[in-house]
PDB file of C-alpha atoms in Angstrom:
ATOM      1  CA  UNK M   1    -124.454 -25.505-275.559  1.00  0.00           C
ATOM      2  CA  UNK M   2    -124.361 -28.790-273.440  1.00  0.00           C
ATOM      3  CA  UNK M   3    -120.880 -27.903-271.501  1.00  0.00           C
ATOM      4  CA  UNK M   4    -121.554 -24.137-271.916  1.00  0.00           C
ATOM      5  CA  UNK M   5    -125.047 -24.905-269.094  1.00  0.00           C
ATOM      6  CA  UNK M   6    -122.727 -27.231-267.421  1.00  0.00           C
ATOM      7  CA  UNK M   7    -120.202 -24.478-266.646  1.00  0.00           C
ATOM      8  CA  UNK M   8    -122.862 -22.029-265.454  1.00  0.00           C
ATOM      9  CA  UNK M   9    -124.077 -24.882-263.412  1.00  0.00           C
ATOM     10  CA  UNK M  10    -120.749 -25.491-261.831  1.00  0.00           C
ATOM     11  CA  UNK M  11    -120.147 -22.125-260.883  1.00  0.00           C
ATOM     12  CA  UNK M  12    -123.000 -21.591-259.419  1.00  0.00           C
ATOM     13  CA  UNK M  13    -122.227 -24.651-257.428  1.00  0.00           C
ATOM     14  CA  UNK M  14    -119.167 -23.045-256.341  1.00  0.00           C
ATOM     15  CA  UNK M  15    -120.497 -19.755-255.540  1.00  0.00           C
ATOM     16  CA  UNK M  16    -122.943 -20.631-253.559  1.00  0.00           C
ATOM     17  CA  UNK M  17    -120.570 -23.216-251.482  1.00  0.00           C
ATOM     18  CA  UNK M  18    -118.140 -20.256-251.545  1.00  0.00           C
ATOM     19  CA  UNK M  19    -120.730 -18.293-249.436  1.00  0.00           C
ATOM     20  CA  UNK M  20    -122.142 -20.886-246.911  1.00  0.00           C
ATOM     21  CA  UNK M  21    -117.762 -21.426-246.416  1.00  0.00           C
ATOM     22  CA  UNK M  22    -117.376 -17.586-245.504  1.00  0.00           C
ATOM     23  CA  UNK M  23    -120.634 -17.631-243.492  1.00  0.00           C
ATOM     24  CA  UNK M  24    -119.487 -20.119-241.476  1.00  0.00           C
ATOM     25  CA  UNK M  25    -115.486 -18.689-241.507  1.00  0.00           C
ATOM     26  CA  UNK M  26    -117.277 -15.581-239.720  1.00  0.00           C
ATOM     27  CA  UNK M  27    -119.509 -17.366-237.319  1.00  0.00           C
ATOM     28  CA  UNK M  28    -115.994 -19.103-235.794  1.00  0.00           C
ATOM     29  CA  UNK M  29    -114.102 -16.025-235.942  1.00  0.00           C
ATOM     30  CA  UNK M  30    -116.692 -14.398-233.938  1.00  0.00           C
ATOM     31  CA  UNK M  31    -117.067 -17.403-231.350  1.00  0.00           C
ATOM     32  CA  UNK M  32    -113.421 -16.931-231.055  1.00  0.00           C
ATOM     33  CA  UNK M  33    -111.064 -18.815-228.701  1.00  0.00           C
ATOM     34  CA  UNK M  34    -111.220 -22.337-228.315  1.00  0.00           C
ATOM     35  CA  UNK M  35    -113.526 -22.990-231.656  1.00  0.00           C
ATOM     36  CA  UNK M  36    -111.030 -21.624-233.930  1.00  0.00           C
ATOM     37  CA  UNK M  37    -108.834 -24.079-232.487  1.00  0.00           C
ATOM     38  CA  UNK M  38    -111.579 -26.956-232.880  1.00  0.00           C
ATOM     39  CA  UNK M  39    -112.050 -25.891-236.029  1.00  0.00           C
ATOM     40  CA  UNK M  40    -108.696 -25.599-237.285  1.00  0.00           C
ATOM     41  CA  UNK M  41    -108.385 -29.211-235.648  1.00  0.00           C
ATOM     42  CA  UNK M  42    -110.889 -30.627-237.472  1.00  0.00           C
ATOM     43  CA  UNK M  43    -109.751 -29.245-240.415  1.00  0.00           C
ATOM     44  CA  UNK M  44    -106.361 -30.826-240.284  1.00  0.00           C
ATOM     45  CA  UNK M  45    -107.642 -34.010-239.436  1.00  0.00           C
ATOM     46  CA  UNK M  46    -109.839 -34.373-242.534  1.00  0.00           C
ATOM     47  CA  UNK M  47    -107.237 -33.300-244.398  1.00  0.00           C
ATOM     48  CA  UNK M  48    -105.682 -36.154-243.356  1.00  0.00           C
ATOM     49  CA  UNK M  49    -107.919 -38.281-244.564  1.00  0.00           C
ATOM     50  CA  UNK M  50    -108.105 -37.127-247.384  1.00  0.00           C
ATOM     51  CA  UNK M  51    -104.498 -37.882-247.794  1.00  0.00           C
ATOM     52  CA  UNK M  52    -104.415 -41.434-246.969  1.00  0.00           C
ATOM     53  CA  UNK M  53    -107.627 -41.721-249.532  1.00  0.00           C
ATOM     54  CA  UNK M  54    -105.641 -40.791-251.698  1.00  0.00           C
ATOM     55  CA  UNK M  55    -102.845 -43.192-251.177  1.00  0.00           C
ATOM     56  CA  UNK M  56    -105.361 -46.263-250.952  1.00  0.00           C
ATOM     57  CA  UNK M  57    -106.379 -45.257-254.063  1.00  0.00           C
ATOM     58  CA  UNK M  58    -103.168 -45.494-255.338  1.00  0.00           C
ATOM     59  CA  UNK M  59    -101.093 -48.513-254.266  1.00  0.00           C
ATOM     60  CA  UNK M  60     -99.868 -50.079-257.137  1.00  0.00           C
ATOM     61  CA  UNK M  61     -96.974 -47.025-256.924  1.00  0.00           C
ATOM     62  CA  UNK M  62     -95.561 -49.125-253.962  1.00  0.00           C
ATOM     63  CA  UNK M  63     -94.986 -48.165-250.752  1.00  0.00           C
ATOM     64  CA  UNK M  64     -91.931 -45.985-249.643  1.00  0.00           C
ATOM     65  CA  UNK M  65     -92.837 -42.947-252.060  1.00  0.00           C
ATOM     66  CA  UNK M  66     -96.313 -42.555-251.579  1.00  0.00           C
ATOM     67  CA  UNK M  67     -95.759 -42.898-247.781  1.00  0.00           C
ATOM     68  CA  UNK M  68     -92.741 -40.854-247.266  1.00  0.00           C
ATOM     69  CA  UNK M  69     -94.520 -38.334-248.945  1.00  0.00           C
ATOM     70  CA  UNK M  70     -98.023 -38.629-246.535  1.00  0.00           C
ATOM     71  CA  UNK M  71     -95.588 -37.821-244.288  1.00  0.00           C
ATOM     72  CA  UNK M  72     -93.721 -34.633-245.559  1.00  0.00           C
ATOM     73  CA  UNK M  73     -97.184 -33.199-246.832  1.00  0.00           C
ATOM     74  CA  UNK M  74     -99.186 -34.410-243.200  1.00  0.00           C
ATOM     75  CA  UNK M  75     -95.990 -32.120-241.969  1.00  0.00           C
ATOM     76  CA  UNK M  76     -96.607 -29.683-244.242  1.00  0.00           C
ATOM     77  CA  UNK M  77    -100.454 -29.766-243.409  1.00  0.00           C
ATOM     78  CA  UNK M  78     -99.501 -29.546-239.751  1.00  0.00           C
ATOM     79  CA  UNK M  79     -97.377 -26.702-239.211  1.00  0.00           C
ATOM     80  CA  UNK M  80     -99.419 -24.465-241.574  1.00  0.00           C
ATOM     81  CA  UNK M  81    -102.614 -24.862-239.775  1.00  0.00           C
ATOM     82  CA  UNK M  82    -100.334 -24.223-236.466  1.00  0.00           C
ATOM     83  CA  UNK M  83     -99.769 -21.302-238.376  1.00  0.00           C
ATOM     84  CA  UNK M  84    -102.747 -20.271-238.839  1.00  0.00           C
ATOM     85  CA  UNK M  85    -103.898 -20.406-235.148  1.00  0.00           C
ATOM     86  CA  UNK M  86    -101.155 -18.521-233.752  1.00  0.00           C
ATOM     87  CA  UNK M  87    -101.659 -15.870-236.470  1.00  0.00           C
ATOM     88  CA  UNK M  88    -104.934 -15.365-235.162  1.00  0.00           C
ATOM     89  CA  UNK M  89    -103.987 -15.661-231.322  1.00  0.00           C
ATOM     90  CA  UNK M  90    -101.037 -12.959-231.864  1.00  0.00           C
ATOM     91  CA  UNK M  91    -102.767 -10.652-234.426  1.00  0.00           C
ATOM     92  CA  UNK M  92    -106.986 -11.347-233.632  1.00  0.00           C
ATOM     93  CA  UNK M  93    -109.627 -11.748-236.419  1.00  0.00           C
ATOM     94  CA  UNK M  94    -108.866  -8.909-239.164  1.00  0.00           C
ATOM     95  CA  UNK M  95    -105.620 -10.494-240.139  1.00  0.00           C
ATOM     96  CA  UNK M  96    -107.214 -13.415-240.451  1.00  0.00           C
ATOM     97  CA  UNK M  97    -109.984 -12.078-242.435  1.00  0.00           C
ATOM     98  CA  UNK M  98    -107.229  -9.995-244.647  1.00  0.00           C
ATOM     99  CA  UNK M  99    -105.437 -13.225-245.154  1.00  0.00           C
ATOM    100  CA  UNK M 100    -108.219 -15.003-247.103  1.00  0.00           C
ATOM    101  CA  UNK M 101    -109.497 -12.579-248.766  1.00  0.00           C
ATOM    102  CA  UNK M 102    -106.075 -11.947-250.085  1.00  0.00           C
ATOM    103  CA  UNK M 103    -106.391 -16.104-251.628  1.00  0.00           C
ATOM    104  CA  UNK M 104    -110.068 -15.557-252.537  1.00  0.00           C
ATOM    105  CA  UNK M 105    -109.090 -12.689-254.654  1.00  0.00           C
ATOM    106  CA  UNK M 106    -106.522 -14.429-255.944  1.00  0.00           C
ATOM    107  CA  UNK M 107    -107.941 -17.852-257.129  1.00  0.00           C
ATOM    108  CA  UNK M 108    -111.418 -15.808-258.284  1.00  0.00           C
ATOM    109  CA  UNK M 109    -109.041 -13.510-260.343  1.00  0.00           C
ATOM    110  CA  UNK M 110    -107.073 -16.735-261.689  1.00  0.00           C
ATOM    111  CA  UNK M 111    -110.004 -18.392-262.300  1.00  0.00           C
ATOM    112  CA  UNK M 112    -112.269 -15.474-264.582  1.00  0.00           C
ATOM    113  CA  UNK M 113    -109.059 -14.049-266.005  1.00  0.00           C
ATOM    114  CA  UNK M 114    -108.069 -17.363-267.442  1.00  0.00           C
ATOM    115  CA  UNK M 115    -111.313 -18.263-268.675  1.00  0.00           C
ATOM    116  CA  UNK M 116    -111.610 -15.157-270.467  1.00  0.00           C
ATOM    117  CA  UNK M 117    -108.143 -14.907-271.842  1.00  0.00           C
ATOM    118  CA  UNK M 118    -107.278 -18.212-271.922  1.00  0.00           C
ATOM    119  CA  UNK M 119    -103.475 -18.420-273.879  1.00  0.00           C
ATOM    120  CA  UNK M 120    -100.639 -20.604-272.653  1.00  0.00           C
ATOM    121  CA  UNK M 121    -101.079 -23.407-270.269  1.00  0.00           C
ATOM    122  CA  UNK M 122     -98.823 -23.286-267.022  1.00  0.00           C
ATOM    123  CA  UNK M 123     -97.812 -26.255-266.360  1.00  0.00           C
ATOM    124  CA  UNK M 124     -99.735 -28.634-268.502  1.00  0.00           C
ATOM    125  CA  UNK M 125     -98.095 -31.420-267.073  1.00  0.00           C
ATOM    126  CA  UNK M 126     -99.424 -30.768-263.043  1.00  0.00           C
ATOM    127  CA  UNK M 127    -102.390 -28.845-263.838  1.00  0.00           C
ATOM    128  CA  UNK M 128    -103.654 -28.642-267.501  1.00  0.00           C
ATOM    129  CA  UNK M 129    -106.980 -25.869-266.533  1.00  0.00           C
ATOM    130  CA  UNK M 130    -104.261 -23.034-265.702  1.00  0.00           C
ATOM    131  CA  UNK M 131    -102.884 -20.580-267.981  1.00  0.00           C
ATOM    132  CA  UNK M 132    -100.524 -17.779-267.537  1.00  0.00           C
ATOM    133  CA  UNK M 133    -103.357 -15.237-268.304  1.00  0.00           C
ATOM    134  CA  UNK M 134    -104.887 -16.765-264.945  1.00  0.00           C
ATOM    135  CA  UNK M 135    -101.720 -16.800-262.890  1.00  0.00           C
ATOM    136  CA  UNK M 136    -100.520 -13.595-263.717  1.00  0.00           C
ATOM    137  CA  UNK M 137    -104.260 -12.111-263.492  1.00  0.00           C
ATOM    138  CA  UNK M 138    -104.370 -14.076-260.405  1.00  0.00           C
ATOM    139  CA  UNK M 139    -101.333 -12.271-258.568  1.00  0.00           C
ATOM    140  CA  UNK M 140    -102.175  -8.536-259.658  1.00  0.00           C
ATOM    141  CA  UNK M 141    -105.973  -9.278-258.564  1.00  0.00           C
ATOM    142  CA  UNK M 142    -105.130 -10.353-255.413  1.00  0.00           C
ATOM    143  CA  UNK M 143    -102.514  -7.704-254.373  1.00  0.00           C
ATOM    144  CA  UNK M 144    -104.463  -5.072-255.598  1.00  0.00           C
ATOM    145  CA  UNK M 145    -107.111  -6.144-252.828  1.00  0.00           C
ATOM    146  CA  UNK M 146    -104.666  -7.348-250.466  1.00  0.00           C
ATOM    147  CA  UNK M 147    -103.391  -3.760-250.225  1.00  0.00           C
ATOM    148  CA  UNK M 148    -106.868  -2.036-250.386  1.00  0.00           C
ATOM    149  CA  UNK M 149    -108.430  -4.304-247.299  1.00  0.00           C
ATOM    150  CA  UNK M 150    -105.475  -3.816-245.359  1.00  0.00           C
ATOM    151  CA  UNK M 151    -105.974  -0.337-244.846  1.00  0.00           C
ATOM    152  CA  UNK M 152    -109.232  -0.879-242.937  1.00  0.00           C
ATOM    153  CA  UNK M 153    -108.565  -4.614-241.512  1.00  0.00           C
ATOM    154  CA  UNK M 154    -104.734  -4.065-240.623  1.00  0.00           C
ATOM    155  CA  UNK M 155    -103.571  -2.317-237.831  1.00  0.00           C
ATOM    156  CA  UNK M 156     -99.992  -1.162-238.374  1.00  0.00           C
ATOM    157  CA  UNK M 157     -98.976  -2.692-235.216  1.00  0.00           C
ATOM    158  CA  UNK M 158     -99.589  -6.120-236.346  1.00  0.00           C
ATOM    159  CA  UNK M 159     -96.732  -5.791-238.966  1.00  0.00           C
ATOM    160  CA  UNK M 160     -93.531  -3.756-238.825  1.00  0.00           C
ATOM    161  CA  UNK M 161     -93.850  -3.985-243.294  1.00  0.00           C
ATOM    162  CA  UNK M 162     -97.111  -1.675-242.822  1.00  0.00           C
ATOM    163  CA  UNK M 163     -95.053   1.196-242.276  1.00  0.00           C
ATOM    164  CA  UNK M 164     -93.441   0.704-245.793  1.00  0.00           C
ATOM    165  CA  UNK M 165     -95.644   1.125-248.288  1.00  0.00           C
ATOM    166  CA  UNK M 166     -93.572  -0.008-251.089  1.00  0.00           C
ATOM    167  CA  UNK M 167     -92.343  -2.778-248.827  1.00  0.00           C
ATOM    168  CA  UNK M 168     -95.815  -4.110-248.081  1.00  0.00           C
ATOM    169  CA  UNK M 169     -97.045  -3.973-251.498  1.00  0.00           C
ATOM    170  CA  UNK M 170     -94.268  -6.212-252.479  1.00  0.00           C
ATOM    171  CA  UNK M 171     -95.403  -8.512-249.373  1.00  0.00           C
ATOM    172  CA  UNK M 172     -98.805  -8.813-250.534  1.00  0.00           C
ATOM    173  CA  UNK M 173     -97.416  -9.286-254.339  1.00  0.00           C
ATOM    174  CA  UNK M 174     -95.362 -12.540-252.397  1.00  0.00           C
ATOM    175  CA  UNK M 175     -98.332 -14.012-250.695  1.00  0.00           C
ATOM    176  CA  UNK M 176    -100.204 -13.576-253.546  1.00  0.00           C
ATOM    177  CA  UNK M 177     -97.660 -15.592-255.629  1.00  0.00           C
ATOM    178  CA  UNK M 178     -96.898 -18.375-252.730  1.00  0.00           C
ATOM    179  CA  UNK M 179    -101.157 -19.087-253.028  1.00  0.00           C
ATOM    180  CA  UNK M 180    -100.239 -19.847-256.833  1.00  0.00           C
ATOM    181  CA  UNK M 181     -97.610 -22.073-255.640  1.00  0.00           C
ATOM    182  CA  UNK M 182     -99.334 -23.668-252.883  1.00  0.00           C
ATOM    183  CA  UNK M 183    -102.257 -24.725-255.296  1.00  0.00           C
ATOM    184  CA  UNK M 184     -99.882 -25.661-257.813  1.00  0.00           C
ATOM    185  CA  UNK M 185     -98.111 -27.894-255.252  1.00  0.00           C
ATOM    186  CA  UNK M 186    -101.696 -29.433-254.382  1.00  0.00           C
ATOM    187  CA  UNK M 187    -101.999 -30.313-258.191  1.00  0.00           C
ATOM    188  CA  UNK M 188     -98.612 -32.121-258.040  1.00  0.00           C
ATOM    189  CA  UNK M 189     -99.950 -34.388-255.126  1.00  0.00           C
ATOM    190  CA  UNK M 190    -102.659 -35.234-256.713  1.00  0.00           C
ATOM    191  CA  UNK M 191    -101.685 -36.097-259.934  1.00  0.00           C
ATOM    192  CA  UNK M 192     -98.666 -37.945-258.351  1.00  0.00           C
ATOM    193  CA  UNK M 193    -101.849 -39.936-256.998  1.00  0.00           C
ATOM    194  CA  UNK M 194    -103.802 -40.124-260.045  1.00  0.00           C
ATOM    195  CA  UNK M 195    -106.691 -38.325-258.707  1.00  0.00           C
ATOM    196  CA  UNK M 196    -108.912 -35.150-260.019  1.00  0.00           C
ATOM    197  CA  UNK M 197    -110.350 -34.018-256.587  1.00  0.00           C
ATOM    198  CA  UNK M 198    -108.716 -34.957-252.883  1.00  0.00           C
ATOM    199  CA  UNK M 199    -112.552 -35.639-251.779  1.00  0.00           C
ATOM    200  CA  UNK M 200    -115.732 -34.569-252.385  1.00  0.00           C
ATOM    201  CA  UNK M 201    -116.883 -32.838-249.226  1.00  0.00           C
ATOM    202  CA  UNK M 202    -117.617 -29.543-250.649  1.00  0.00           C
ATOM    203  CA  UNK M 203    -119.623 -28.861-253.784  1.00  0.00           C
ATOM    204  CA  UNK M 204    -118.379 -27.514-256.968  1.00  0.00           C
ATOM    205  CA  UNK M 205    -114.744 -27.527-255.326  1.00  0.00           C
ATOM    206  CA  UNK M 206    -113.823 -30.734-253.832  1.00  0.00           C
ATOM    207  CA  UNK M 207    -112.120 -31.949-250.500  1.00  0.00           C
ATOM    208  CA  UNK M 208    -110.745 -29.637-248.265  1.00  0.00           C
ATOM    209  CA  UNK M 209    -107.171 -29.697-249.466  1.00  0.00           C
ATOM    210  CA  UNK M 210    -108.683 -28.699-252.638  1.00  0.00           C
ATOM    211  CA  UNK M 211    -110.133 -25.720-251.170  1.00  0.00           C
ATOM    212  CA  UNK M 212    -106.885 -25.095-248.725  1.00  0.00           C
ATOM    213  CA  UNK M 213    -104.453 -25.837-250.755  1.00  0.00           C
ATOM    214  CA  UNK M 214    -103.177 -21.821-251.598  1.00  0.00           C
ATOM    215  CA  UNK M 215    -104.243 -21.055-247.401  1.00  0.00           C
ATOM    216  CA  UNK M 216    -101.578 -23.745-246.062  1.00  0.00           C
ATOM    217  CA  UNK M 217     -98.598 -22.212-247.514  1.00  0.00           C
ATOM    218  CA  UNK M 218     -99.473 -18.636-247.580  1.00  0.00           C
ATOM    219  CA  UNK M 219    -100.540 -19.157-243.773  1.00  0.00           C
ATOM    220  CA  UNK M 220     -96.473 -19.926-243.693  1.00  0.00           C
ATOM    221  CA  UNK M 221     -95.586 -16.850-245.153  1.00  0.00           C
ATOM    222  CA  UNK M 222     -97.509 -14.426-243.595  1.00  0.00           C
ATOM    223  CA  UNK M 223     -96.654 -15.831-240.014  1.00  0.00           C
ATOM    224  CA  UNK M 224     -93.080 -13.802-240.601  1.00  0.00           C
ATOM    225  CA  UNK M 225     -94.789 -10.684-241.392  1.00  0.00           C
ATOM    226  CA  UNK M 226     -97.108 -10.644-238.092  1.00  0.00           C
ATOM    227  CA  UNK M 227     -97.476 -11.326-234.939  1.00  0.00           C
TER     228      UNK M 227
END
């Protein structure tokens, strides 16, 4: 009964941070121009933080590994959030908007899906919470409204694939799988580190690599498919 009012707690936590995050996602879309940029700055640099937080955390695992790999990930970090502003430069607000729904849908179908079906862990060994149920549910949940959206947010000219339909279904089946990954990859970090959460910024889900870990390499991705 105890973790059963816990759980309801949490999500509620999370759904109601989950809101005030796409409130404010919409107020900076709408401001446009330099504030996404801001934004998206801001963004990286906590991420950042987070990073080294994690490393100080963790010294006793020396120095050459943990750094090297600050570096490759504050790379990785980099480039996607790059990414992400010229995706919204070259292709304006909807895509944007298309894009994370597409990992919303996704990590909200992972997430109910496995708790309901539960079954086989993942990868027990990165991230013991996820089960196959949730990663396949995952994938199908959010292609299925990846390809719905996109026929009201996505003007064909922003992406030659639109004019395929089998061909963008299969695109939005790949982005859908590369936000698994990305969170996946997340989970490796961290537990490289020894840590449960990157931070604590944002209730009921973390720091903010927690929350953008599946929107950094999807943000990769879909920068080949539009411009």
């Amino acid at each position: 009964m105890g973790n059963t009012l816990m759980l309801c707690k949490n999500l509620v936590v999370r759904i109601i941070s989950s809101f005030c995050m796409m409130f404010a996602l919409w107020g900076v879309l709408t401001a446009g121009g330099y504030y996404v940029t801001a934004v998206l700055l801001t963004l990286t640099i906590i991420m950042f933080s987070e990073l080294l937080n994690m490393y100080k955390k963790t010294q006793r695992l020396g120095f050459i590994a943990p750094v090297s790999l600050i570096l490759i990930f504050g790379f990785y970090i980099c480039v996607s959030m790059i990414a992400w502003n010229t995706i919204y430069i070259n292709s304006g607000m909807n895509v944007v908007i298309w894009l994370v729904l597409l990992v919303a849908a996704n990590d909200s179908g992972a997430y109910f899906i496995g708790k309901t079906l539960k079954g086989p862990k993942l990868v027990p060994s990165i991230s013991p919470g996820k089960t196959w149920s949730g990663f396949l549910g995952g994938i199908l949940v959010g292609t299925a409204v990846a390809y719905l959206f996109a026929q009201y947010l996505i003007e064909p000219a922003h992406s030659r694939i639109m004019y395929n339909t089998t061909g963008f279904l299969l695109v939005c089946l790949c982005l859908s799988l590369f936000s698994h990954l990305g969170d996946l990859f997340e989970s490796a970090i961290k537990r490289f580190y020894g840590v449960k959460d990157s931070g604590s910024l944002i209730p009921g889900h973390g720091g903010i690599l927690d929350r953008m870990d599946s929107y950094l390499i999807t943000s990769l991705l879909a920068r080949f498919f539009f411009f």
